[in-house]
mmCIF file of C-alpha atoms in Angstrom:
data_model
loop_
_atom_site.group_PDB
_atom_site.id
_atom_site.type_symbol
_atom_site.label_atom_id
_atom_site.label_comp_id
_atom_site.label_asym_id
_atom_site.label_seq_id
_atom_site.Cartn_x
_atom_site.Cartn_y
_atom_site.Cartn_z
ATOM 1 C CA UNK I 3 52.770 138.390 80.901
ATOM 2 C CA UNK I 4 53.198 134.362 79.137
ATOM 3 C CA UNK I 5 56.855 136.008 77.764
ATOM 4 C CA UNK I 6 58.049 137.726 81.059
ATOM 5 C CA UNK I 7 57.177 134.426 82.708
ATOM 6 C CA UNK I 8 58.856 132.156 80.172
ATOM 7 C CA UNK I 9 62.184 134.975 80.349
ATOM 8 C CA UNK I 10 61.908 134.540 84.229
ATOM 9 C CA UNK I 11 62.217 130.993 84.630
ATOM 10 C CA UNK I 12 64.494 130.241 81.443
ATOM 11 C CA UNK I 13 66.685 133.046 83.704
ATOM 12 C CA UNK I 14 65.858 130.806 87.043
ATOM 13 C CA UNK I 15 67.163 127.453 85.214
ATOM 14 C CA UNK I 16 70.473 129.311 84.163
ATOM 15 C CA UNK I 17 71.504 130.503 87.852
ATOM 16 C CA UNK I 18 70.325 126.999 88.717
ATOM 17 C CA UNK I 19 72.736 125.263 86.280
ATOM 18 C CA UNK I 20 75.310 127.752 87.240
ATOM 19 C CA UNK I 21 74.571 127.096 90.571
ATOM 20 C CA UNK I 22 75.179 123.872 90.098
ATOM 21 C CA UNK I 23 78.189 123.611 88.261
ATOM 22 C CA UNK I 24 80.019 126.020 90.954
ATOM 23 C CA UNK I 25 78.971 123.293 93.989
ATOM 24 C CA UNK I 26 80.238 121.041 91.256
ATOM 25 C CA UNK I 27 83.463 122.818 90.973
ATOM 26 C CA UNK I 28 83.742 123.747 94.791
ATOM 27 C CA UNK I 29 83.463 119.973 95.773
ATOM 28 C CA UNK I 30 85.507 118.842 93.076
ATOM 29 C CA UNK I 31 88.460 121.315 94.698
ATOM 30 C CA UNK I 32 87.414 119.813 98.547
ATOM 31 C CA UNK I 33 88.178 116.511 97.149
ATOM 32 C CA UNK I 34 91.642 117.528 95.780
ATOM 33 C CA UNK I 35 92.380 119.201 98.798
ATOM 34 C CA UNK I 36 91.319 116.025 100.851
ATOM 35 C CA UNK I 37 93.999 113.911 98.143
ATOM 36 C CA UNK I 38 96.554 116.386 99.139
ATOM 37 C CA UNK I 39 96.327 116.058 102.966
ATOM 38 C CA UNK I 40 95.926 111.607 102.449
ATOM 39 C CA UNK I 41 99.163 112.379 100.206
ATOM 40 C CA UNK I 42 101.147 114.568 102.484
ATOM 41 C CA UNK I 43 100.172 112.496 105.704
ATOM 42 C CA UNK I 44 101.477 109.438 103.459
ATOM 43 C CA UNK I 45 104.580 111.066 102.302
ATOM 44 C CA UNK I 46 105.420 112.373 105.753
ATOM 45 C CA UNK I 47 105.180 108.331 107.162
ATOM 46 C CA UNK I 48 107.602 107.686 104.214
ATOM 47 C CA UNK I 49 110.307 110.285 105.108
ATOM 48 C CA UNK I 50 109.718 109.324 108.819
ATOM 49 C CA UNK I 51 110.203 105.400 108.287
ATOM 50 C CA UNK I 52 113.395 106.531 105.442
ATOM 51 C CA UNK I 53 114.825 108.297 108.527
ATOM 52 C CA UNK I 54 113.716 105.983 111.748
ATOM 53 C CA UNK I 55 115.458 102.828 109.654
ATOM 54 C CA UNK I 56 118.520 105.845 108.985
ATOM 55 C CA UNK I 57 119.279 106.123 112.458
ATOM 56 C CA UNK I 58 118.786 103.027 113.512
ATOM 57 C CA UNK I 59 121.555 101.580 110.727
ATOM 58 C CA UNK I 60 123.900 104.008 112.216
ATOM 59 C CA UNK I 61 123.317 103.240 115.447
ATOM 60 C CA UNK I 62 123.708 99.232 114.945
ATOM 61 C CA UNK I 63 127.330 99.493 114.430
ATOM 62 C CA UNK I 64 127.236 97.918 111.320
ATOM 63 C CA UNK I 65 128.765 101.118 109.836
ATOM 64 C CA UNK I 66 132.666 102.316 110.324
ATOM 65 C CA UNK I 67 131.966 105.137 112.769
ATOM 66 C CA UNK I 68 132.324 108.289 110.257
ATOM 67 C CA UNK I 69 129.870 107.123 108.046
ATOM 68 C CA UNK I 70 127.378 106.049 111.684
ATOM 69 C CA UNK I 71 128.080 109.518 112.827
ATOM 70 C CA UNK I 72 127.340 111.610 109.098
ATOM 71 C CA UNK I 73 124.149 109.225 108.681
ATOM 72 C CA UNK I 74 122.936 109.505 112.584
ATOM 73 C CA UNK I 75 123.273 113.431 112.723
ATOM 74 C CA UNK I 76 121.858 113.700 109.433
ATOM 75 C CA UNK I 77 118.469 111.616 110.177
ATOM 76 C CA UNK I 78 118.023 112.983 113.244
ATOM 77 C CA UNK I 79 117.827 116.253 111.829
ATOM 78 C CA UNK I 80 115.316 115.319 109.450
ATOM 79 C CA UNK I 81 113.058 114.075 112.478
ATOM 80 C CA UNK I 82 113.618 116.901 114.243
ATOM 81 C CA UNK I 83 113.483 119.926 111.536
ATOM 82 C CA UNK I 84 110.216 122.329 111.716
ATOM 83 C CA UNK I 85 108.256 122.357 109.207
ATOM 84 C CA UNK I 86 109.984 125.259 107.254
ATOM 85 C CA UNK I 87 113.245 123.166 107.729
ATOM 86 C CA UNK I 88 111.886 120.017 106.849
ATOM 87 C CA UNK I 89 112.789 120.287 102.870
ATOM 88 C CA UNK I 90 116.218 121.070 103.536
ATOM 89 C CA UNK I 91 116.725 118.398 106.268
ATOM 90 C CA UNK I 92 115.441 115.489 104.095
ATOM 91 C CA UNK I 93 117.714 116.670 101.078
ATOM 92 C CA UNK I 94 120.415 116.294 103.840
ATOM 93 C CA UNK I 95 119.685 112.976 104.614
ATOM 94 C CA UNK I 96 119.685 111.984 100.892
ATOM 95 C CA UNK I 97 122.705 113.395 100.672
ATOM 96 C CA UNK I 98 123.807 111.804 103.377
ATOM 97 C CA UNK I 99 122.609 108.326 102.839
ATOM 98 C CA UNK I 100 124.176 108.639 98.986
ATOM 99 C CA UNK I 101 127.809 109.321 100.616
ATOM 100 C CA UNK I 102 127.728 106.699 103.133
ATOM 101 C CA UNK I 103 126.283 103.706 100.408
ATOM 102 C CA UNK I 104 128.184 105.452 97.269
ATOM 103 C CA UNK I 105 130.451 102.499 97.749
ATOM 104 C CA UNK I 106 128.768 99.246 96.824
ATOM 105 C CA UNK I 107 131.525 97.398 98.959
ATOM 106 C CA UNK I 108 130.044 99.437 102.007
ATOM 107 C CA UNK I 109 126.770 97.970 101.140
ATOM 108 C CA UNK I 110 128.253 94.808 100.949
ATOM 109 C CA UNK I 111 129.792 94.874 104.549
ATOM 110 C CA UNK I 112 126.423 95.994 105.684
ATOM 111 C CA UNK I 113 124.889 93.048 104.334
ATOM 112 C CA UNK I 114 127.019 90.489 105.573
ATOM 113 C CA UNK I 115 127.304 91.622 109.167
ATOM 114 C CA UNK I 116 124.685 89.888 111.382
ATOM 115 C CA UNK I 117 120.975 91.519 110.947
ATOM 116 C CA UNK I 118 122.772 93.559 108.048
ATOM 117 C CA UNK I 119 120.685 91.779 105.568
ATOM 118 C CA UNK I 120 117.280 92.925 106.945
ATOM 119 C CA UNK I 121 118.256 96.370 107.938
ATOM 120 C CA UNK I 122 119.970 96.916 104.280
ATOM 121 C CA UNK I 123 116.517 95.623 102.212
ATOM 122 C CA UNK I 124 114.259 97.947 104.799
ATOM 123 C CA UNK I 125 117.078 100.541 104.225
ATOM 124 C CA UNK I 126 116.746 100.416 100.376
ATOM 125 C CA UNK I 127 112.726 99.740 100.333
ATOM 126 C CA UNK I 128 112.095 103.208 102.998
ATOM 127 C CA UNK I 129 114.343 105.004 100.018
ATOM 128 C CA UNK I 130 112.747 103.466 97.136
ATOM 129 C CA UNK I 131 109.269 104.969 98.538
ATOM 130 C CA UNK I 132 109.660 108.198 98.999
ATOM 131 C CA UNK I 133 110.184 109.432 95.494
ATOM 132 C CA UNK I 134 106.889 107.675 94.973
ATOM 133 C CA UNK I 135 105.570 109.330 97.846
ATOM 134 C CA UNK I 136 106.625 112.693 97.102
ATOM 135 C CA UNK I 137 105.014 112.611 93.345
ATOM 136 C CA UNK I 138 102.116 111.040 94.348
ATOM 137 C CA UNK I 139 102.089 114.442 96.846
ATOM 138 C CA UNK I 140 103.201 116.752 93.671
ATOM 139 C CA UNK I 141 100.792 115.509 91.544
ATOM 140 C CA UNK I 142 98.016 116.583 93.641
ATOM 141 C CA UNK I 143 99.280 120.041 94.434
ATOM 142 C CA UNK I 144 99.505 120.921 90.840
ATOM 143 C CA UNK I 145 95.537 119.627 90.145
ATOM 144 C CA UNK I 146 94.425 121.635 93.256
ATOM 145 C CA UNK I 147 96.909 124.442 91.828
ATOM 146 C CA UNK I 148 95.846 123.949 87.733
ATOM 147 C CA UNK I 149 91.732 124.413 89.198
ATOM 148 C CA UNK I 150 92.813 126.644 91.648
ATOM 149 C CA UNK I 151 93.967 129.156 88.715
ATOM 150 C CA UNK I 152 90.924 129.518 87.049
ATOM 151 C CA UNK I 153 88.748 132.461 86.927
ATOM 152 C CA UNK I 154 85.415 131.198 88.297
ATOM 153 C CA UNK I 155 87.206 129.471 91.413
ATOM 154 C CA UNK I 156 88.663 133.104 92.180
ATOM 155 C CA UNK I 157 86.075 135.204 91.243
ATOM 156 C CA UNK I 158 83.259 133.076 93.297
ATOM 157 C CA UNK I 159 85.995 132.113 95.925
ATOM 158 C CA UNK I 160 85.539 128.581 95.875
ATOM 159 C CA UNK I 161 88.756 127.743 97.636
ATOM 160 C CA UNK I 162 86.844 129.286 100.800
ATOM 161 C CA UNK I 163 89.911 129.729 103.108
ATOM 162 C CA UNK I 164 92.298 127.200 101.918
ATOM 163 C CA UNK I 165 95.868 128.137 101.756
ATOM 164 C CA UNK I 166 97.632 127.654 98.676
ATOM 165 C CA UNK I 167 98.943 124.160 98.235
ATOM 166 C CA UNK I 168 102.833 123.808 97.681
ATOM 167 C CA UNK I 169 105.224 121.271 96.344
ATOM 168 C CA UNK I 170 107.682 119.667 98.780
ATOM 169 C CA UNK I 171 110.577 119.634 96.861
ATOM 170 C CA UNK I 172 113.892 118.015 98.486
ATOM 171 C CA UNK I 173 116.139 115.639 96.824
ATOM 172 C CA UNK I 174 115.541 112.530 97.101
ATOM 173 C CA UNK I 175 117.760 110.823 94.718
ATOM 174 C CA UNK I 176 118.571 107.286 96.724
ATOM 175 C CA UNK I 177 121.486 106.005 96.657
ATOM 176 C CA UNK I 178 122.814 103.695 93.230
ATOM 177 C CA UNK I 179 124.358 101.062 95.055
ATOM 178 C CA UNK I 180 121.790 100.380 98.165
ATOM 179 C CA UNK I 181 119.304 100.317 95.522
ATOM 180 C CA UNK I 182 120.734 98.120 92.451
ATOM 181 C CA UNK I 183 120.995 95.036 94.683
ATOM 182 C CA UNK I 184 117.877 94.879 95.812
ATOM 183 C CA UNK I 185 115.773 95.870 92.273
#
């Protein structure tokens, strides 16, 4: 009877342990999906403010009106794009923003018209951020995805219903001469 009652709750404090360590686990994966949402909602202010300064550069006439016209279509599209668009549209507007400022003399003439100076260093610091932005974003999809993987999390279903977290991946190389004058 002493033995099948020792057995019993040496049993009881393992599920208990287990137990705990799966909460543990389960919160642990809450938390990174929390980081991802703070990360996205931040990266998704970054690509909006990259874009919102974007448009309103090539609307200032500052710019010869190709470049206004490539650069105005380009962020608008990246306000505008749905969600399975949006990728493609910012990689667009990188593009974009690199052939318009691949010149530095172009960023020069920027600079030296009136309010050029201002919209130029917002220009270049909305660029600068959202490679930060965006790895701040991909580093917390691949911890969610890296505990995600493991056995216990699919075999107790600890993700509950979560979809699977994904990258954004886009290019978002800025351009060399917008952003050498102002480092």
């Amino acid at each position: 009877m002493t033995a099948t009652l020792v057995w019993t709750l040496w049993i009881l404090a393992a599920l208990v342990v287990v137990g705990l360590y799966l909460s543990w686990t389960a919160g642990r994966l809450d938390r990174l999906h929390s980081r991802i949402d703070a990360a996205r909602a931040a990266l998704d202010a970054q690509l909006l403010r990259r874009a919102s300064v974007a448009q309103e550069l090539a609307t200032s006439g500052v710019l010869d009106p190709a470049s206004s016209i490539v650069l105005y279509e380009a962020a608008h599209a990246a306000r505008q794009a749905e969600e399975e668009q949006r990728e493609v549209a910012e990689s667009e507007l990188s593009q974009a923003l690199r052939a318009v400022f691949e010149d530095p003399q172009q960023v020069e003439e920027v600079r030296e018209a009136p309010g050029g100076e201002a919209a130029a260093g917002e220009l270049a610091e909305a660029v600068r951020r959202v490679p930060m932005a965006r790895r701040f974003h991909n580093d917390a999809v691949g911890a969610a995805r890296r505990l995600r993987e493991h056995r216990k999390v699919r075999w107790f279903r600890l993700a509950g219903h979560a979809a699977f977290p994904l990258a954004f991946e886009m290019d978002d190389e800025p351009p060399a001469a917008l952003v050498e004058r102002t480092a």
